[in-house]
């Protein structure tokens, strides 16, 4: 019991340090927040034009103008707050310059400490950028009702999406043990999130055959599933959420396996 408590306290301390770092570099966070608001304004103008100046009654499939703007606004904030390319680049840099060895001396698992750091960073960025941006963009989001079942569903899908995006970035960064550069994998990841994840446009607006196919890929669950839940997309049902949860588990298992393989390679190399 005491061992588990100490491990938990260590993970909390790692996450807390990242929160402090986020607040320390608050000027950068402020600039990100301003950029997010500018993007939200641009998306408002874009989707209003797409809906031909819709007054709220115009619909594309099941999406009203209000829902689409809400989706785009939340997606802008989501991209800023969740693990992304920065995590993969940071891990690659530490592997290249040898600083990875110092992290292996910490009294916690390598994968778990990186996950805790990602949680802390996301919490800090959400507090500094996400919450203010969403409040400032509130005029675009209301009316917006919340009930207990909806809040629980949204929390679950957001957690699944976070784990999936973390695992993707972590695996790409960890691949620096095996390949010379990871930029190509980063670009492939971003392209697949744009095409299959719904970060360019809602999946519900895709052709039916493509929409039904992408739900079986992990990319859609890192982005569209939580945002679709936010705007009450009927396409995001229990089956879709279960598929996303399965992908989160599978990618986490892959992260554990790749971590063991990579660190064994480091020991064999004399590190």
Tab-separated table of C-alpha atoms in Angstrom:
chain	number	residue	atom	x	y	z
A	1	UNK	CA	0.000	0.000	0.000
A	2	UNK	CA	2.777	2.447	0.965
A	3	UNK	CA	4.643	1.612	-2.260
A	4	UNK	CA	1.587	2.434	-4.322
A	5	UNK	CA	1.110	5.694	-2.428
A	6	UNK	CA	4.719	6.719	-3.051
A	7	UNK	CA	4.410	5.888	-6.750
A	8	UNK	CA	1.215	7.946	-6.967
A	9	UNK	CA	2.848	10.882	-5.180
A	10	UNK	CA	5.776	10.725	-7.581
A	11	UNK	CA	3.499	10.856	-10.604
A	12	UNK	CA	1.562	13.771	-9.106
A	13	UNK	CA	4.832	15.598	-8.462
A	14	UNK	CA	5.893	15.116	-12.101
A	15	UNK	CA	2.545	16.419	-13.348
A	16	UNK	CA	2.678	19.317	-10.899
A	17	UNK	CA	6.099	20.367	-12.162
A	18	UNK	CA	4.745	20.586	-15.705
A	19	UNK	CA	1.845	22.715	-14.512
A	20	UNK	CA	4.330	25.087	-12.843
A	21	UNK	CA	6.392	25.236	-16.039
A	22	UNK	CA	3.280	26.098	-18.050
A	23	UNK	CA	2.537	28.995	-15.714
A	24	UNK	CA	6.211	30.044	-15.734
A	25	UNK	CA	6.081	30.409	-19.527
A	26	UNK	CA	2.701	32.172	-19.416
A	27	UNK	CA	3.701	34.723	-22.065
A	28	UNK	CA	3.891	31.926	-24.608
A	29	UNK	CA	0.548	30.612	-23.371
A	30	UNK	CA	-0.964	34.073	-23.761
A	31	UNK	CA	0.276	34.226	-27.365
A	32	UNK	CA	-1.218	30.778	-28.005
A	33	UNK	CA	-4.526	31.958	-26.566
A	34	UNK	CA	-4.591	34.998	-28.814
A	35	UNK	CA	-3.775	32.778	-31.774
A	36	UNK	CA	-6.581	30.389	-30.813
A	37	UNK	CA	-9.089	33.243	-30.692
A	38	UNK	CA	-7.949	34.457	-34.098
A	39	UNK	CA	-8.376	30.952	-35.507
A	40	UNK	CA	-11.824	30.650	-33.953
A	41	UNK	CA	-12.820	33.945	-35.535
A	42	UNK	CA	-11.480	32.784	-38.897
A	43	UNK	CA	-13.406	29.514	-38.633
A	44	UNK	CA	-16.565	31.408	-37.732
A	45	UNK	CA	-16.200	33.481	-40.902
A	46	UNK	CA	-15.332	30.412	-42.996
A	47	UNK	CA	-18.250	28.257	-41.859
A	48	UNK	CA	-20.666	31.159	-42.069
A	49	UNK	CA	-19.640	31.539	-45.713
A	50	UNK	CA	-19.986	27.786	-46.297
A	51	UNK	CA	-23.495	27.905	-44.868
A	52	UNK	CA	-24.182	30.895	-47.131
A	53	UNK	CA	-24.648	33.222	-44.182
A	54	UNK	CA	-26.924	30.733	-42.450
A	55	UNK	CA	-29.076	32.105	-39.665
A	56	UNK	CA	-28.826	28.939	-37.572
A	57	UNK	CA	-31.593	27.013	-39.334
A	58	UNK	CA	-29.409	25.947	-42.274
A	59	UNK	CA	-27.997	22.443	-41.856
A	60	UNK	CA	-25.328	20.316	-43.510
A	61	UNK	CA	-26.487	16.739	-42.916
A	62	UNK	CA	-27.283	16.869	-39.149
A	63	UNK	CA	-24.975	19.830	-38.365
A	64	UNK	CA	-26.322	23.332	-37.908
A	65	UNK	CA	-24.074	26.347	-38.277
A	66	UNK	CA	-23.986	26.682	-34.484
A	67	UNK	CA	-22.864	23.064	-34.027
A	68	UNK	CA	-20.209	23.324	-36.729
A	69	UNK	CA	-18.707	26.497	-35.271
A	70	UNK	CA	-18.795	24.912	-31.823
A	71	UNK	CA	-16.969	21.859	-33.206
A	72	UNK	CA	-14.324	23.974	-34.958
A	73	UNK	CA	-13.786	26.223	-31.928
A	74	UNK	CA	-13.420	23.328	-29.505
A	75	UNK	CA	-11.136	21.543	-31.973
A	76	UNK	CA	-8.788	24.540	-32.074
A	77	UNK	CA	-8.476	24.483	-28.284
A	78	UNK	CA	-8.230	20.668	-28.185
A	79	UNK	CA	-5.215	20.666	-30.512
A	80	UNK	CA	-3.429	23.165	-28.272
A	81	UNK	CA	-4.100	21.281	-25.045
A	82	UNK	CA	-3.441	17.622	-25.910
A	83	UNK	CA	-0.076	15.877	-26.562
A	84	UNK	CA	1.192	16.574	-30.044
A	85	UNK	CA	4.324	16.979	-32.113
A	86	UNK	CA	6.159	18.782	-29.306
A	87	UNK	CA	6.124	15.648	-27.141
A	88	UNK	CA	7.599	13.501	-29.914
A	89	UNK	CA	10.288	16.087	-30.685
A	90	UNK	CA	11.193	16.493	-27.022
A	91	UNK	CA	11.572	12.746	-26.562
A	92	UNK	CA	13.632	12.459	-29.738
A	93	UNK	CA	15.940	15.278	-28.604
A	94	UNK	CA	16.568	13.670	-25.224
A	95	UNK	CA	17.346	10.350	-26.889
A	96	UNK	CA	19.774	11.992	-29.320
A	97	UNK	CA	21.745	14.021	-26.763
A	98	UNK	CA	21.810	11.295	-24.090
A	99	UNK	CA	19.704	13.103	-21.476
A	100	UNK	CA	17.343	10.143	-21.590
A	101	UNK	CA	19.722	8.328	-19.232
A	102	UNK	CA	19.029	10.751	-16.372
A	103	UNK	CA	15.295	10.075	-16.647
A	104	UNK	CA	15.918	6.355	-16.303
A	105	UNK	CA	17.289	7.057	-12.824
A	106	UNK	CA	13.998	8.487	-11.603
A	107	UNK	CA	12.068	6.291	-9.111
A	108	UNK	CA	9.208	5.620	-11.514
A	109	UNK	CA	8.521	3.919	-14.809
A	110	UNK	CA	9.754	5.617	-17.960
A	111	UNK	CA	6.401	5.471	-19.766
A	112	UNK	CA	4.408	6.510	-16.701
A	113	UNK	CA	6.576	9.553	-16.036
A	114	UNK	CA	6.166	10.761	-19.596
A	115	UNK	CA	2.417	10.242	-19.345
A	116	UNK	CA	2.271	12.175	-16.065
A	117	UNK	CA	4.321	14.978	-17.600
A	118	UNK	CA	1.910	15.090	-20.551
A	119	UNK	CA	-1.066	15.263	-18.182
A	120	UNK	CA	0.567	18.109	-16.257
A	121	UNK	CA	1.413	20.048	-19.391
A	122	UNK	CA	-2.116	19.636	-20.730
A	123	UNK	CA	-3.583	20.744	-17.410
A	124	UNK	CA	-1.418	23.863	-17.388
A	125	UNK	CA	-2.151	24.766	-20.994
A	126	UNK	CA	-5.858	24.110	-20.485
A	127	UNK	CA	-5.920	26.452	-17.487
A	128	UNK	CA	-3.963	29.177	-19.270
A	129	UNK	CA	-5.211	28.826	-22.843
A	130	UNK	CA	-8.143	26.434	-23.087
A	131	UNK	CA	-10.461	27.840	-20.425
A	132	UNK	CA	-9.936	31.537	-21.307
A	133	UNK	CA	-10.291	30.846	-25.023
A	134	UNK	CA	-13.509	28.896	-24.514
A	135	UNK	CA	-14.910	31.600	-22.233
A	136	UNK	CA	-13.989	34.337	-24.693
A	137	UNK	CA	-15.575	32.330	-27.501
A	138	UNK	CA	-18.675	31.673	-25.386
A	139	UNK	CA	-20.870	33.805	-27.606
A	140	UNK	CA	-20.253	31.247	-30.357
A	141	UNK	CA	-21.008	28.252	-28.148
A	142	UNK	CA	-24.252	29.117	-26.367
A	143	UNK	CA	-26.913	27.889	-25.950
A	144	UNK	CA	-25.071	24.946	-24.448
A	145	UNK	CA	-26.730	22.615	-21.956
A	146	UNK	CA	-24.965	20.074	-19.746
A	147	UNK	CA	-26.414	17.135	-17.820
A	148	UNK	CA	-24.736	14.430	-15.750
A	149	UNK	CA	-24.883	11.690	-18.396
A	150	UNK	CA	-23.596	14.054	-21.070
A	151	UNK	CA	-20.742	15.292	-18.845
A	152	UNK	CA	-19.722	11.702	-18.022
A	153	UNK	CA	-19.767	10.693	-21.688
A	154	UNK	CA	-17.738	13.760	-22.626
A	155	UNK	CA	-15.172	13.077	-19.890
A	156	UNK	CA	-14.809	9.454	-21.008
A	157	UNK	CA	-14.308	10.276	-24.690
A	158	UNK	CA	-11.887	13.101	-23.848
A	159	UNK	CA	-9.815	10.709	-21.704
A	160	UNK	CA	-9.776	8.128	-24.498
A	161	UNK	CA	-8.744	10.768	-27.017
A	162	UNK	CA	-5.981	12.032	-24.737
A	163	UNK	CA	-4.518	8.536	-24.253
A	164	UNK	CA	-4.614	7.805	-27.986
A	165	UNK	CA	-2.892	11.071	-28.937
A	166	UNK	CA	-0.303	10.615	-26.185
A	167	UNK	CA	0.492	7.078	-27.331
A	168	UNK	CA	0.889	8.224	-30.928
A	169	UNK	CA	3.306	11.014	-29.992
A	170	UNK	CA	5.176	8.829	-27.511
A	171	UNK	CA	5.648	5.999	-30.023
A	172	UNK	CA	6.864	8.419	-32.678
A	173	UNK	CA	9.358	9.987	-30.272
A	174	UNK	CA	10.522	6.595	-29.029
A	175	UNK	CA	11.172	5.471	-32.591
A	176	UNK	CA	14.311	7.654	-32.455
A	177	UNK	CA	15.933	4.582	-30.885
A	178	UNK	CA	15.447	2.758	-34.173
A	179	UNK	CA	15.427	5.341	-36.992
A	180	UNK	CA	17.553	8.394	-37.721
A	181	UNK	CA	14.829	11.067	-37.856
A	182	UNK	CA	11.177	11.099	-36.815
A	183	UNK	CA	9.965	14.157	-38.762
A	184	UNK	CA	8.510	11.947	-41.467
A	185	UNK	CA	6.449	9.980	-38.963
A	186	UNK	CA	5.243	13.242	-37.432
A	187	UNK	CA	4.083	14.448	-40.828
A	188	UNK	CA	2.295	11.156	-41.512
A	189	UNK	CA	0.587	11.403	-38.122
A	190	UNK	CA	-0.635	14.925	-38.833
A	191	UNK	CA	-1.824	13.987	-42.316
A	192	UNK	CA	-3.777	10.998	-41.001
A	193	UNK	CA	-5.352	13.126	-38.268
A	194	UNK	CA	-6.398	15.639	-40.909
A	195	UNK	CA	-7.785	13.015	-43.269
A	196	UNK	CA	-9.169	10.394	-40.886
A	197	UNK	CA	-9.335	12.176	-37.538
A	198	UNK	CA	-11.803	14.909	-38.372
A	199	UNK	CA	-9.508	17.801	-37.522
A	200	UNK	CA	-10.129	19.361	-40.940
A	201	UNK	CA	-13.908	18.906	-40.979
A	202	UNK	CA	-16.476	16.851	-39.038
A	203	UNK	CA	-16.551	13.169	-39.957
A	204	UNK	CA	-20.344	13.350	-40.243
A	205	UNK	CA	-19.877	15.409	-43.416
A	206	UNK	CA	-17.788	12.658	-45.043
A	207	UNK	CA	-19.334	10.295	-47.618
A	208	UNK	CA	-21.112	7.461	-45.818
A	209	UNK	CA	-18.692	4.721	-46.930
A	210	UNK	CA	-15.647	6.698	-45.768
A	211	UNK	CA	-17.371	7.767	-42.548
A	212	UNK	CA	-18.200	4.173	-41.654
A	213	UNK	CA	-14.649	3.037	-42.464
A	214	UNK	CA	-12.654	5.636	-40.517
A	215	UNK	CA	-14.423	4.788	-37.256
A	216	UNK	CA	-12.337	1.590	-37.184
A	217	UNK	CA	-9.078	3.560	-37.265
A	218	UNK	CA	-7.517	5.019	-34.096
A	219	UNK	CA	-7.156	8.501	-35.600
A	220	UNK	CA	-10.834	9.368	-35.449
A	221	UNK	CA	-10.969	8.611	-31.714
A	222	UNK	CA	-8.173	11.031	-30.867
A	223	UNK	CA	-10.071	13.968	-32.290
A	224	UNK	CA	-13.556	13.463	-33.631
A	225	UNK	CA	-15.040	11.181	-30.981
A	226	UNK	CA	-14.650	13.668	-28.078
A	227	UNK	CA	-15.613	16.643	-30.231
A	228	UNK	CA	-18.532	14.773	-31.765
A	229	UNK	CA	-19.682	13.988	-28.246
A	230	UNK	CA	-19.364	17.677	-27.371
A	231	UNK	CA	-21.737	18.711	-30.167
A	232	UNK	CA	-24.027	15.710	-29.528
A	233	UNK	CA	-23.301	13.928	-32.796
A	234	UNK	CA	-25.665	10.924	-32.999
A	235	UNK	CA	-22.976	9.097	-34.983
A	236	UNK	CA	-20.832	8.910	-31.815
A	237	UNK	CA	-22.774	6.142	-30.108
A	238	UNK	CA	-21.772	3.471	-27.605
A	239	UNK	CA	-20.224	1.270	-30.296
A	240	UNK	CA	-17.925	4.072	-31.458
A	241	UNK	CA	-16.836	4.819	-27.894
A	242	UNK	CA	-16.063	1.130	-27.246
A	243	UNK	CA	-13.934	0.986	-30.400
A	244	UNK	CA	-12.045	4.046	-29.199
A	245	UNK	CA	-11.472	2.492	-25.774
A	246	UNK	CA	-10.103	-0.662	-27.422
A	247	UNK	CA	-7.676	1.422	-29.475
A	248	UNK	CA	-6.542	3.263	-26.344
A	249	UNK	CA	-5.770	-0.060	-24.657
A	250	UNK	CA	-4.011	-1.507	-27.724
A	251	UNK	CA	-1.846	1.582	-28.251
A	252	UNK	CA	-0.915	1.647	-24.562
A	253	UNK	CA	0.148	-1.997	-24.760
A	254	UNK	CA	2.199	-1.133	-27.852
A	255	UNK	CA	3.800	1.752	-25.939
A	256	UNK	CA	4.755	-0.577	-23.071
A	257	UNK	CA	6.218	-3.155	-25.463
A	258	UNK	CA	8.170	-0.559	-27.464
A	259	UNK	CA	9.488	1.017	-24.263
A	260	UNK	CA	10.893	-2.304	-23.072
A	261	UNK	CA	12.389	-3.012	-26.483
A	262	UNK	CA	13.953	0.445	-26.775
A	263	UNK	CA	15.430	0.470	-23.276
A	264	UNK	CA	16.825	-3.027	-23.777
A	265	UNK	CA	18.523	-1.677	-26.901
A	266	UNK	CA	19.977	1.171	-24.821
A	267	UNK	CA	21.446	-1.266	-22.279
A	268	UNK	CA	22.890	-3.490	-24.987
A	269	UNK	CA	24.569	-0.435	-26.499
A	270	UNK	CA	26.318	0.200	-23.195
A	271	UNK	CA	24.131	3.123	-22.025
